[in-house]
Amino acid sequence: QVQLVESGGGLVKPGGSLRLSCAASGFTFSDYYMTWIRQAPGKGLEWVSYSTGTGFTKFYADSVKGRFTISRDNAKNSLYLQMNSLRAEDTAIYYCARRQDGNNWAFDVWGQGTMVTVSS
Amino acid sequence: EIVLTQSPGTLSLSPGERATLSCRASQSVSSSYLVWYQQRPGQAPRLLIYGASSRATGIPDRFSGSGSGTDFTLTISRLEPEDFAVYYCQQYSTSPALTFGGGTKVEIK
């Protein structure tokens, strides 16, 4: 079935780095835009970054621009988020999600999330 | 940046009652790009409505979306026990691509 599974979260010190992964299955991964969305503990949703299906075009929220890099390996059906210069305010559950067919910017498949904690 | 303001912050209702949730944008939003999600405790968000009024696959018809311009509404006609959750609206525009509202919690009265 259609599924997204994130991994790579954990505890990291301020200024450190972490790489998140999202493994996709059950659909033709390269056909879909993919995104990372995060949720700080007890807070709402915040969009982080998205990538087109080819990976050639990427966009970032201002809060992570220059520090985070989204990438994908379509041969491995995987999406990644390289996070550098991490700050306490980056502490959140990170979800990967698939943009559904059609240009409506709705995300129809979500992973279960991976927790990132930035603390000394 | 388009800011989405959801109201009320918390809605206290009983099962069987009607819920009306508001999402107001600081600038006009294309209806094509207005989306609603439901998030139950400990779960990832679930797509409910896209294009302001189209139900996603498998979503019961007690959920409906409406609105245009800067004012959008999610209505749950008769609350079921599983509908008590947090609801988020989301919009897409060219810059910065995507924003979410702060959420409305629908709780059991």
XYZ file of C-alpha atoms in Angstrom:
229
model
C 0.000 0.000 0.000
C 0.981 3.631 -0.335
C 3.313 4.469 2.531
C 5.913 6.942 3.742
C 8.306 6.074 6.554
C 10.610 8.681 8.076
C 13.798 7.962 9.976
C 16.919 9.711 11.213
C 15.544 11.849 14.009
C 17.220 12.124 17.380
C 18.899 14.381 19.908
C 21.498 16.810 18.583
C 23.332 19.769 20.121
C 22.773 23.310 18.916
C 24.914 23.951 15.860
C 24.930 20.273 14.963
C 23.666 18.424 11.915
C 21.193 15.663 11.192
C 19.957 13.954 8.038
C 16.368 12.772 7.838
C 15.185 10.136 5.392
C 11.739 9.290 4.059
C 11.228 5.936 2.344
C 8.317 5.789 -0.073
C 6.489 2.705 -1.294
C 3.352 1.766 -3.175
C 3.460 4.538 -5.779
C 5.684 5.905 -8.545
C 7.811 8.184 -6.391
C 9.337 10.204 -9.221
C 5.869 11.342 -10.361
C 5.209 13.308 -7.201
C 6.251 16.527 -5.536
C 7.349 15.772 -1.973
C 7.541 18.006 1.048
C 8.779 18.226 4.621
C 6.464 19.714 7.226
C 7.295 20.041 10.912
C 5.387 20.424 14.153
C 6.992 21.750 17.323
C 5.771 20.102 20.537
C 2.225 21.225 21.261
C 2.227 23.621 18.304
C 0.807 23.834 14.820
C 2.128 22.757 11.446
C 4.941 24.568 9.646
C 5.983 23.916 6.057
C 9.754 23.438 5.713
C 10.632 22.562 2.122
C 9.415 20.909 -1.055
C 10.921 19.277 -4.099
C 9.509 18.682 -7.531
C 9.408 15.112 -8.825
C 12.691 15.409 -10.660
C 14.381 17.133 -7.732
C 15.533 19.955 -9.968
C 13.354 22.580 -8.273
C 13.278 23.094 -4.536
C 11.808 25.701 -2.220
C 12.425 26.459 1.429
C 10.746 28.338 4.236
C 12.667 31.438 5.264
C 13.222 29.919 8.710
C 15.419 27.139 7.283
C 16.806 28.665 4.101
C 20.588 28.312 3.915
C 20.652 25.701 6.686
C 18.470 22.853 5.375
C 18.744 21.044 2.050
C 16.068 18.824 0.543
C 17.061 16.110 -1.893
C 15.684 12.922 -3.346
C 16.934 9.715 -4.911
C 14.209 8.501 -7.240
C 16.058 5.242 -7.879
C 15.802 4.513 -4.156
C 12.305 5.996 -3.704
C 13.679 8.200 -0.967
C 13.446 11.803 0.149
C 16.008 13.440 2.396
C 16.411 16.529 4.548
C 19.942 17.556 5.474
C 19.732 19.867 8.486
C 22.779 21.917 9.451
C 23.376 24.647 12.049
C 20.481 23.334 14.082
C 18.811 25.571 16.624
C 16.566 24.912 19.602
C 13.619 26.235 17.585
C 14.115 23.431 15.047
C 12.925 20.954 17.687
C 9.863 19.292 16.186
C 8.316 16.218 14.670
C 9.291 16.197 10.993
C 6.796 14.716 8.552
C 7.343 13.933 4.920
C 4.260 14.131 2.746
C 3.230 13.588 -0.857
C 1.460 16.224 -2.923
C -1.553 14.591 -4.478
C -2.198 14.411 -8.209
C -3.334 17.677 -9.681
C -2.004 21.142 -9.065
C -3.926 21.805 -5.850
C -1.148 21.640 -3.284
C -2.914 19.194 -1.005
C -0.848 16.546 0.753
C -2.646 13.233 0.685
C -0.088 10.816 2.125
C 1.905 11.506 5.285
C 4.508 9.548 7.180
C 4.282 8.944 10.905
C 6.961 11.554 11.586
C 10.400 11.514 13.159
C 11.281 13.564 16.236
C 14.215 15.961 16.189
C 15.343 17.462 19.491
C 17.960 20.204 19.522
C 19.306 20.664 23.018
C 22.593 20.909 24.857
C 3.397 36.312 3.356
C -0.217 35.205 3.553
C -1.252 34.645 7.164
C -4.120 32.270 7.891
C -6.099 32.931 11.080
C -8.342 30.157 12.321
C -11.208 30.712 14.715
C -12.267 29.821 17.213
C -9.171 28.416 18.854
C -11.270 25.810 20.632
C -14.797 24.668 19.883
C -16.622 22.748 22.620
C -19.502 20.717 21.227
C -21.412 17.517 21.850
C -21.609 14.520 19.511
C -24.338 15.067 16.949
C -23.927 18.841 16.913
C -22.799 20.917 13.952
C -19.298 22.389 13.902
C -18.371 25.478 11.908
C -14.677 26.326 11.666
C -13.338 29.518 10.109
C -10.102 30.205 8.236
C -9.431 33.822 7.310
C -6.537 34.859 5.056
C -4.645 38.148 5.249
C -4.802 38.374 1.427
C -6.956 36.733 -1.191
C -6.217 33.041 -1.671
C -7.015 31.042 -4.762
C -9.775 28.614 -3.872
C -7.856 25.981 -5.797
C -5.124 26.150 -3.189
C -7.088 26.120 0.083
C -6.854 22.835 1.975
C -8.153 21.443 5.285
C -6.592 18.706 7.426
C -7.636 16.835 10.547
C -5.091 15.777 13.157
C -5.966 13.389 15.935
C -3.698 13.153 19.014
C -0.474 11.319 18.292
C -1.227 10.996 14.583
C -0.082 12.645 11.398
C -2.454 15.087 9.714
C -5.075 13.634 7.394
C -6.275 15.362 4.235
C -9.968 16.271 4.410
C -10.739 18.960 1.827
C -8.812 20.381 -1.122
C -9.676 23.108 -3.574
C -11.691 24.696 -0.750
C -14.660 22.346 -1.241
C -13.621 18.963 -2.675
C -13.600 16.043 -0.269
C -10.533 13.837 -0.318
C -10.849 10.125 -0.981
C -12.657 8.308 1.802
C -13.796 11.409 3.659
C -17.408 11.174 4.878
C -19.927 13.606 3.436
C -20.597 15.152 6.836
C -17.416 17.157 6.129
C -17.830 20.079 3.745
C -15.756 23.079 2.792
C -16.775 26.419 1.362
C -15.586 29.955 0.833
C -13.536 32.131 -1.441
C -11.185 35.078 -1.399
C -10.174 35.573 2.214
C -12.892 33.643 4.081
C -13.155 29.886 4.141
C -15.220 27.517 6.275
C -15.057 23.862 7.225
C -18.370 22.441 8.390
C -18.951 19.120 10.115
C -22.687 18.545 9.887
C -23.051 16.086 12.788
C -20.078 15.379 15.005
C -19.083 11.765 15.460
C -16.827 10.718 18.378
C -13.859 10.323 16.017
C -14.219 13.922 14.770
C -12.949 15.445 18.001
C -9.501 16.557 16.875
C -7.532 19.574 15.692
C -8.246 21.024 12.253
C -5.801 23.047 10.159
C -6.273 25.071 7.012
C -3.394 25.489 4.552
C -2.818 27.636 1.504
C -0.325 27.755 -1.328
C 0.969 30.897 -2.959
C 4.104 31.738 -4.835
C 6.006 33.101 -1.879
C 6.563 31.690 0.614
C 5.013 28.607 -0.852
C 2.857 27.193 1.892
C 1.375 28.431 5.148
C -0.881 26.840 7.740
C -3.406 28.316 10.095
C -2.876 27.945 13.821
C -5.536 25.267 14.133
C -8.947 24.839 15.745
C -9.406 22.196 18.405
C -12.841 20.580 18.449
C -13.351 19.135 21.899
C -16.141 17.238 23.588
C -18.365 19.461 25.688
